[in-house]
């Protein structure tokens, strides 16, 4: 008796039912590059004494949110590839 092994992305709705749906690697790279550039801009935001963010927590939180979005782009792309 064998149990089927779950595959990555198997829990997500299938994109294979939609005609012509595929992952464009260049679009994924562009999206991630744009988000990383946005995170770099957020990192250059001044913090410290005399600012609204004396400990840098607002800056760090903003960077984490942006990088989380970049991670989601990559996860969605991988899940789409795994489903097809």
mmCIF file of N, CA and C in Angstrom:
data_model
loop_
_atom_site.group_PDB
_atom_site.id
_atom_site.type_symbol
_atom_site.label_atom_id
_atom_site.label_comp_id
_atom_site.label_asym_id
_atom_site.label_seq_id
_atom_site.Cartn_x
_atom_site.Cartn_y
_atom_site.Cartn_z
ATOM 1 N N UNK A 1 0.839 -1.165 0.000
ATOM 2 C CA UNK A 1 0.000 0.000 0.000
ATOM 3 C C UNK A 1 0.890 1.237 0.000
ATOM 4 N N UNK A 2 0.777 2.053 -1.035
ATOM 5 C CA UNK A 2 1.620 3.238 -1.098
ATOM 6 C C UNK A 2 0.779 4.504 -0.956
ATOM 7 N N UNK A 3 1.344 5.446 -0.277
ATOM 8 C CA UNK A 3 0.682 6.734 -0.069
ATOM 9 C C UNK A 3 1.278 7.727 -1.054
ATOM 10 N N UNK A 4 0.425 8.492 -1.757
ATOM 11 C CA UNK A 4 0.981 9.468 -2.704
ATOM 12 C C UNK A 4 1.775 10.554 -1.979
ATOM 13 N N UNK A 5 2.862 10.962 -2.589
ATOM 14 C CA UNK A 5 3.714 12.000 -2.012
ATOM 15 C C UNK A 5 3.197 13.360 -2.496
ATOM 16 N N UNK A 6 2.911 14.278 -1.562
ATOM 17 C CA UNK A 6 2.445 15.600 -1.992
ATOM 18 C C UNK A 6 3.549 16.343 -2.732
ATOM 19 N N UNK A 7 3.158 17.101 -3.735
ATOM 20 C CA UNK A 7 4.100 17.873 -4.534
ATOM 21 C C UNK A 7 3.979 19.348 -4.169
ATOM 22 N N UNK A 8 5.065 20.100 -4.270
ATOM 23 C CA UNK A 8 5.003 21.525 -3.975
ATOM 24 C C UNK A 8 3.967 22.217 -4.861
ATOM 25 N N UNK A 9 3.160 23.068 -4.264
ATOM 26 C CA UNK A 9 2.154 23.807 -5.011
ATOM 27 C C UNK A 9 0.881 23.037 -5.265
ATOM 28 N N UNK A 10 0.830 21.789 -4.835
ATOM 29 C CA UNK A 10 -0.331 20.943 -5.108
ATOM 30 C C UNK A 10 -1.601 21.490 -4.456
ATOM 31 N N UNK A 11 -1.456 22.190 -3.359
ATOM 32 C CA UNK A 11 -2.603 22.736 -2.642
ATOM 33 C C UNK A 11 -3.163 23.990 -3.311
ATOM 34 N N UNK A 12 -2.427 24.559 -4.269
ATOM 35 C CA UNK A 12 -2.875 25.785 -4.935
ATOM 36 C C UNK A 12 -3.772 25.456 -6.119
ATOM 37 N N UNK A 13 -4.672 26.389 -6.484
ATOM 38 C CA UNK A 13 -5.512 26.147 -7.663
ATOM 39 C C UNK A 13 -4.646 25.989 -8.904
ATOM 40 N N UNK A 14 -5.046 25.116 -9.774
ATOM 41 C CA UNK A 14 -4.273 24.846 -10.980
ATOM 42 C C UNK A 14 -4.393 25.985 -11.982
ATOM 43 N N UNK A 15 -3.252 26.353 -12.540
ATOM 44 C CA UNK A 15 -3.240 27.364 -13.588
ATOM 45 C C UNK A 15 -3.241 26.716 -14.965
ATOM 46 N N UNK A 16 -3.147 25.408 -15.012
ATOM 47 C CA UNK A 16 -3.060 24.721 -16.292
ATOM 48 C C UNK A 16 -4.387 24.742 -17.048
ATOM 49 N N UNK A 17 -5.500 25.072 -16.358
ATOM 50 C CA UNK A 17 -6.790 25.152 -17.030
ATOM 51 C C UNK A 17 -6.910 26.406 -17.876
ATOM 52 N N UNK A 18 -6.074 27.394 -17.598
ATOM 53 C CA UNK A 18 -6.121 28.659 -18.326
ATOM 54 C C UNK A 18 -5.188 28.543 -19.519
ATOM 55 N N UNK A 19 -5.713 28.796 -20.699
ATOM 56 C CA UNK A 19 -4.939 28.677 -21.931
ATOM 57 C C UNK A 19 -3.768 29.663 -21.938
ATOM 58 N N UNK A 20 -2.570 29.172 -22.197
ATOM 59 C CA UNK A 20 -1.410 30.024 -22.351
ATOM 60 C C UNK A 20 -0.824 30.561 -21.061
ATOM 61 N N UNK A 21 -1.252 30.071 -19.919
ATOM 62 C CA UNK A 21 -0.703 30.551 -18.659
ATOM 63 C C UNK A 21 0.644 29.891 -18.416
ATOM 64 N N UNK A 22 1.660 30.711 -18.239
ATOM 65 C CA UNK A 22 2.984 30.201 -17.911
ATOM 66 C C UNK A 22 3.721 31.270 -17.119
ATOM 67 N N UNK A 23 4.811 30.879 -16.539
ATOM 68 C CA UNK A 23 5.613 31.813 -15.759
ATOM 69 C C UNK A 23 6.673 32.409 -16.674
ATOM 70 N N UNK A 24 6.705 33.730 -16.728
ATOM 71 C CA UNK A 24 7.713 34.430 -17.513
ATOM 72 C C UNK A 24 8.892 34.746 -16.599
ATOM 73 N N UNK A 25 10.008 34.056 -16.764
ATOM 74 C CA UNK A 25 11.151 34.279 -15.873
ATOM 75 C C UNK A 25 11.622 35.728 -15.854
ATOM 76 N N UNK A 26 11.597 36.383 -17.017
ATOM 77 C CA UNK A 26 12.041 37.780 -17.075
ATOM 78 C C UNK A 26 11.131 38.684 -16.253
ATOM 79 N N UNK A 27 9.826 38.404 -16.261
ATOM 80 C CA UNK A 27 8.886 39.202 -15.473
ATOM 81 C C UNK A 27 9.116 38.983 -13.981
ATOM 82 N N UNK A 28 9.407 37.742 -13.601
ATOM 83 C CA UNK A 28 9.677 37.440 -12.194
ATOM 84 C C UNK A 28 10.948 38.159 -11.746
ATOM 85 N N UNK A 29 11.996 38.076 -12.563
ATOM 86 C CA UNK A 29 13.261 38.738 -12.228
ATOM 87 C C UNK A 29 13.061 40.245 -12.123
ATOM 88 N N UNK A 30 12.305 40.820 -13.064
ATOM 89 C CA UNK A 30 12.038 42.264 -13.026
ATOM 90 C C UNK A 30 11.291 42.663 -11.770
ATOM 91 N N UNK A 31 10.273 41.890 -11.422
ATOM 92 C CA UNK A 31 9.473 42.201 -10.229
ATOM 93 C C UNK A 31 10.326 42.125 -8.967
ATOM 94 N N UNK A 32 11.143 41.082 -8.866
ATOM 95 C CA UNK A 32 11.994 40.927 -7.678
ATOM 96 C C UNK A 32 13.058 42.016 -7.645
ATOM 97 N N UNK A 33 13.661 42.331 -8.796
ATOM 98 C CA UNK A 33 14.657 43.407 -8.849
ATOM 99 C C UNK A 33 14.063 44.739 -8.403
ATOM 100 N N UNK A 34 12.846 45.024 -8.851
ATOM 101 C CA UNK A 34 12.184 46.273 -8.468
ATOM 102 C C UNK A 34 11.928 46.309 -6.961
ATOM 103 N N UNK A 35 11.504 45.194 -6.400
ATOM 104 C CA UNK A 35 11.248 45.146 -4.965
ATOM 105 C C UNK A 35 12.542 45.262 -4.160
ATOM 106 N N UNK A 36 13.613 44.640 -4.614
ATOM 107 C CA UNK A 36 14.901 44.756 -3.918
ATOM 108 C C UNK A 36 15.406 46.202 -3.997
ATOM 109 N N UNK A 37 15.223 46.852 -5.140
ATOM 110 C CA UNK A 37 15.607 48.264 -5.265
ATOM 111 C C UNK A 37 14.788 49.126 -4.302
ATOM 112 N N UNK A 38 13.494 48.813 -4.178
ATOM 113 C CA UNK A 38 12.636 49.535 -3.236
ATOM 114 C C UNK A 38 13.116 49.315 -1.798
ATOM 115 N N UNK A 39 13.558 48.104 -1.479
ATOM 116 C CA UNK A 39 14.081 47.816 -0.142
ATOM 117 C C UNK A 39 15.372 48.593 0.105
ATOM 118 N N UNK A 40 16.196 48.739 -0.932
ATOM 119 C CA UNK A 40 17.422 49.528 -0.805
ATOM 120 C C UNK A 40 17.112 50.994 -0.517
ATOM 121 N N UNK A 41 16.092 51.521 -1.197
ATOM 122 C CA UNK A 41 15.677 52.906 -0.947
ATOM 123 C C UNK A 41 15.187 53.045 0.495
ATOM 124 N N UNK A 42 14.402 52.077 0.951
ATOM 125 C CA UNK A 42 13.905 52.103 2.331
ATOM 126 C C UNK A 42 15.070 52.058 3.319
ATOM 127 N N UNK A 43 16.112 51.320 2.991
ATOM 128 C CA UNK A 43 17.273 51.202 3.874
ATOM 129 C C UNK A 43 18.032 52.517 3.988
ATOM 130 N N UNK A 44 17.927 53.357 2.960
ATOM 131 C CA UNK A 44 18.662 54.621 2.989
ATOM 132 C C UNK A 44 17.892 55.729 3.708
ATOM 133 N N UNK A 45 16.693 55.418 4.182
ATOM 134 C CA UNK A 45 15.911 56.383 4.941
ATOM 135 C C UNK A 45 16.632 56.688 6.245
ATOM 136 N N UNK A 46 16.841 57.967 6.536
ATOM 137 C CA UNK A 46 17.577 58.296 7.762
ATOM 138 C C UNK A 46 16.818 57.898 9.028
ATOM 139 N N UNK A 47 17.570 57.431 9.992
ATOM 140 C CA UNK A 47 17.001 57.131 11.299
ATOM 141 C C UNK A 47 18.046 57.473 12.352
ATOM 142 N N UNK A 48 17.632 57.542 13.570
ATOM 143 C CA UNK A 48 18.533 57.875 14.663
ATOM 144 C C UNK A 48 18.013 59.089 15.414
ATOM 145 N N UNK A 49 18.840 59.623 16.275
ATOM 146 C CA UNK A 49 18.439 60.775 17.069
ATOM 147 C C UNK A 49 18.048 61.937 16.164
ATOM 148 N N UNK A 50 16.961 62.592 16.537
ATOM 149 C CA UNK A 50 16.503 63.746 15.770
ATOM 150 C C UNK A 50 15.585 63.387 14.614
ATOM 151 N N UNK A 51 15.246 62.103 14.453
ATOM 152 C CA UNK A 51 14.316 61.692 13.396
ATOM 153 C C UNK A 51 13.082 61.087 14.048
ATOM 154 N N UNK A 52 12.100 60.788 13.201
ATOM 155 C CA UNK A 52 10.893 60.131 13.702
ATOM 156 C C UNK A 52 11.120 58.646 13.988
ATOM 157 N N UNK A 53 12.274 58.131 13.614
ATOM 158 C CA UNK A 53 12.593 56.702 13.773
ATOM 159 C C UNK A 53 13.938 56.561 14.490
ATOM 160 N N UNK A 54 13.981 56.875 15.792
ATOM 161 C CA UNK A 54 15.276 56.919 16.482
ATOM 162 C C UNK A 54 16.015 55.585 16.542
ATOM 163 N N UNK A 55 15.299 54.468 16.516
ATOM 164 C CA UNK A 55 15.952 53.162 16.636
ATOM 165 C C UNK A 55 16.008 52.392 15.313
ATOM 166 N N UNK A 56 15.464 52.956 14.261
ATOM 167 C CA UNK A 56 15.494 52.301 12.965
ATOM 168 C C UNK A 56 14.454 51.218 12.788
ATOM 169 N N UNK A 57 13.506 51.120 13.712
ATOM 170 C CA UNK A 57 12.517 50.045 13.639
ATOM 171 C C UNK A 57 11.527 50.245 12.491
ATOM 172 N N UNK A 58 11.166 51.479 12.208
ATOM 173 C CA UNK A 58 10.247 51.745 11.094
ATOM 174 C C UNK A 58 10.921 51.369 9.779
ATOM 175 N N UNK A 59 12.176 51.752 9.650
ATOM 176 C CA UNK A 59 12.939 51.426 8.439
ATOM 177 C C UNK A 59 13.070 49.923 8.271
ATOM 178 N N UNK A 60 13.418 49.250 9.344
ATOM 179 C CA UNK A 60 13.591 47.797 9.293
ATOM 180 C C UNK A 60 12.279 47.082 8.970
ATOM 181 N N UNK A 61 11.187 47.554 9.563
ATOM 182 C CA UNK A 61 9.874 46.960 9.300
ATOM 183 C C UNK A 61 9.492 47.152 7.840
ATOM 184 N N UNK A 62 9.743 48.341 7.304
ATOM 185 C CA UNK A 62 9.435 48.616 5.889
ATOM 186 C C UNK A 62 10.237 47.692 4.979
ATOM 187 N N UNK A 63 11.525 47.532 5.261
ATOM 188 C CA UNK A 63 12.352 46.629 4.461
ATOM 189 C C UNK A 63 11.826 45.197 4.524
ATOM 190 N N UNK A 64 11.445 44.760 5.700
ATOM 191 C CA UNK A 64 10.936 43.395 5.868
ATOM 192 C C UNK A 64 9.661 43.185 5.061
ATOM 193 N N UNK A 65 8.780 44.185 5.047
ATOM 194 C CA UNK A 65 7.539 44.076 4.263
ATOM 195 C C UNK A 65 7.833 43.973 2.772
ATOM 196 N N UNK A 66 8.772 44.774 2.303
ATOM 197 C CA UNK A 66 9.125 44.758 0.877
ATOM 198 C C UNK A 66 9.758 43.410 0.504
ATOM 199 N N UNK A 67 10.677 42.930 1.326
ATOM 200 C CA UNK A 67 11.321 41.652 1.041
ATOM 201 C C UNK A 67 10.345 40.490 1.140
ATOM 202 N N UNK A 68 9.341 40.615 1.997
ATOM 203 C CA UNK A 68 8.297 39.593 2.079
ATOM 204 C C UNK A 68 7.504 39.550 0.774
ATOM 205 N N UNK A 69 7.234 40.718 0.194
ATOM 206 C CA UNK A 69 6.534 40.750 -1.095
ATOM 207 C C UNK A 69 7.389 40.099 -2.183
ATOM 208 N N UNK A 70 8.696 40.347 -2.175
ATOM 209 C CA UNK A 70 9.593 39.714 -3.150
ATOM 210 C C UNK A 70 9.579 38.191 -2.968
ATOM 211 N N UNK A 71 9.572 37.755 -1.735
ATOM 212 C CA UNK A 71 9.500 36.320 -1.442
ATOM 213 C C UNK A 71 8.207 35.727 -1.999
ATOM 214 N N UNK A 72 7.092 36.422 -1.820
ATOM 215 C CA UNK A 72 5.800 35.944 -2.329
ATOM 216 C C UNK A 72 5.813 35.822 -3.856
ATOM 217 N N UNK A 73 6.454 36.773 -4.536
ATOM 218 C CA UNK A 73 6.568 36.698 -5.999
ATOM 219 C C UNK A 73 7.298 35.418 -6.388
ATOM 220 N N UNK A 74 8.388 35.131 -5.699
ATOM 221 C CA UNK A 74 9.164 33.923 -6.002
ATOM 222 C C UNK A 74 8.389 32.650 -5.670
ATOM 223 N N UNK A 75 7.717 32.631 -4.534
ATOM 224 C CA UNK A 75 6.933 31.451 -4.146
ATOM 225 C C UNK A 75 5.807 31.203 -5.142
ATOM 226 N N UNK A 76 5.105 32.259 -5.539
ATOM 227 C CA UNK A 76 4.017 32.110 -6.519
ATOM 228 C C UNK A 76 4.547 31.582 -7.848
ATOM 229 N N UNK A 77 5.695 32.082 -8.273
ATOM 230 C CA UNK A 77 6.273 31.612 -9.541
ATOM 231 C C UNK A 77 6.651 30.140 -9.445
ATOM 232 N N UNK A 78 7.281 29.757 -8.336
ATOM 233 C CA UNK A 78 7.658 28.351 -8.165
ATOM 234 C C UNK A 78 6.442 27.444 -8.085
ATOM 235 N N UNK A 79 5.409 27.892 -7.386
ATOM 236 C CA UNK A 79 4.193 27.090 -7.274
ATOM 237 C C UNK A 79 3.532 26.918 -8.642
ATOM 238 N N UNK A 80 3.542 27.971 -9.446
ATOM 239 C CA UNK A 80 2.966 27.883 -10.785
ATOM 240 C C UNK A 80 3.736 26.898 -11.658
ATOM 241 N N UNK A 81 5.038 26.923 -11.545
ATOM 242 C CA UNK A 81 5.865 26.000 -12.323
ATOM 243 C C UNK A 81 5.621 24.564 -11.858
ATOM 244 N N UNK A 82 5.505 24.362 -10.545
ATOM 245 C CA UNK A 82 5.279 23.031 -10.013
ATOM 246 C C UNK A 82 3.921 22.486 -10.437
ATOM 247 N N UNK A 83 2.909 23.358 -10.545
ATOM 248 C CA UNK A 83 1.552 22.911 -10.914
ATOM 249 C C UNK A 83 1.468 22.540 -12.396
ATOM 250 N N UNK A 84 2.295 23.160 -13.219
ATOM 251 C CA UNK A 84 2.241 22.893 -14.664
ATOM 252 C C UNK A 84 3.161 21.806 -14.979
#
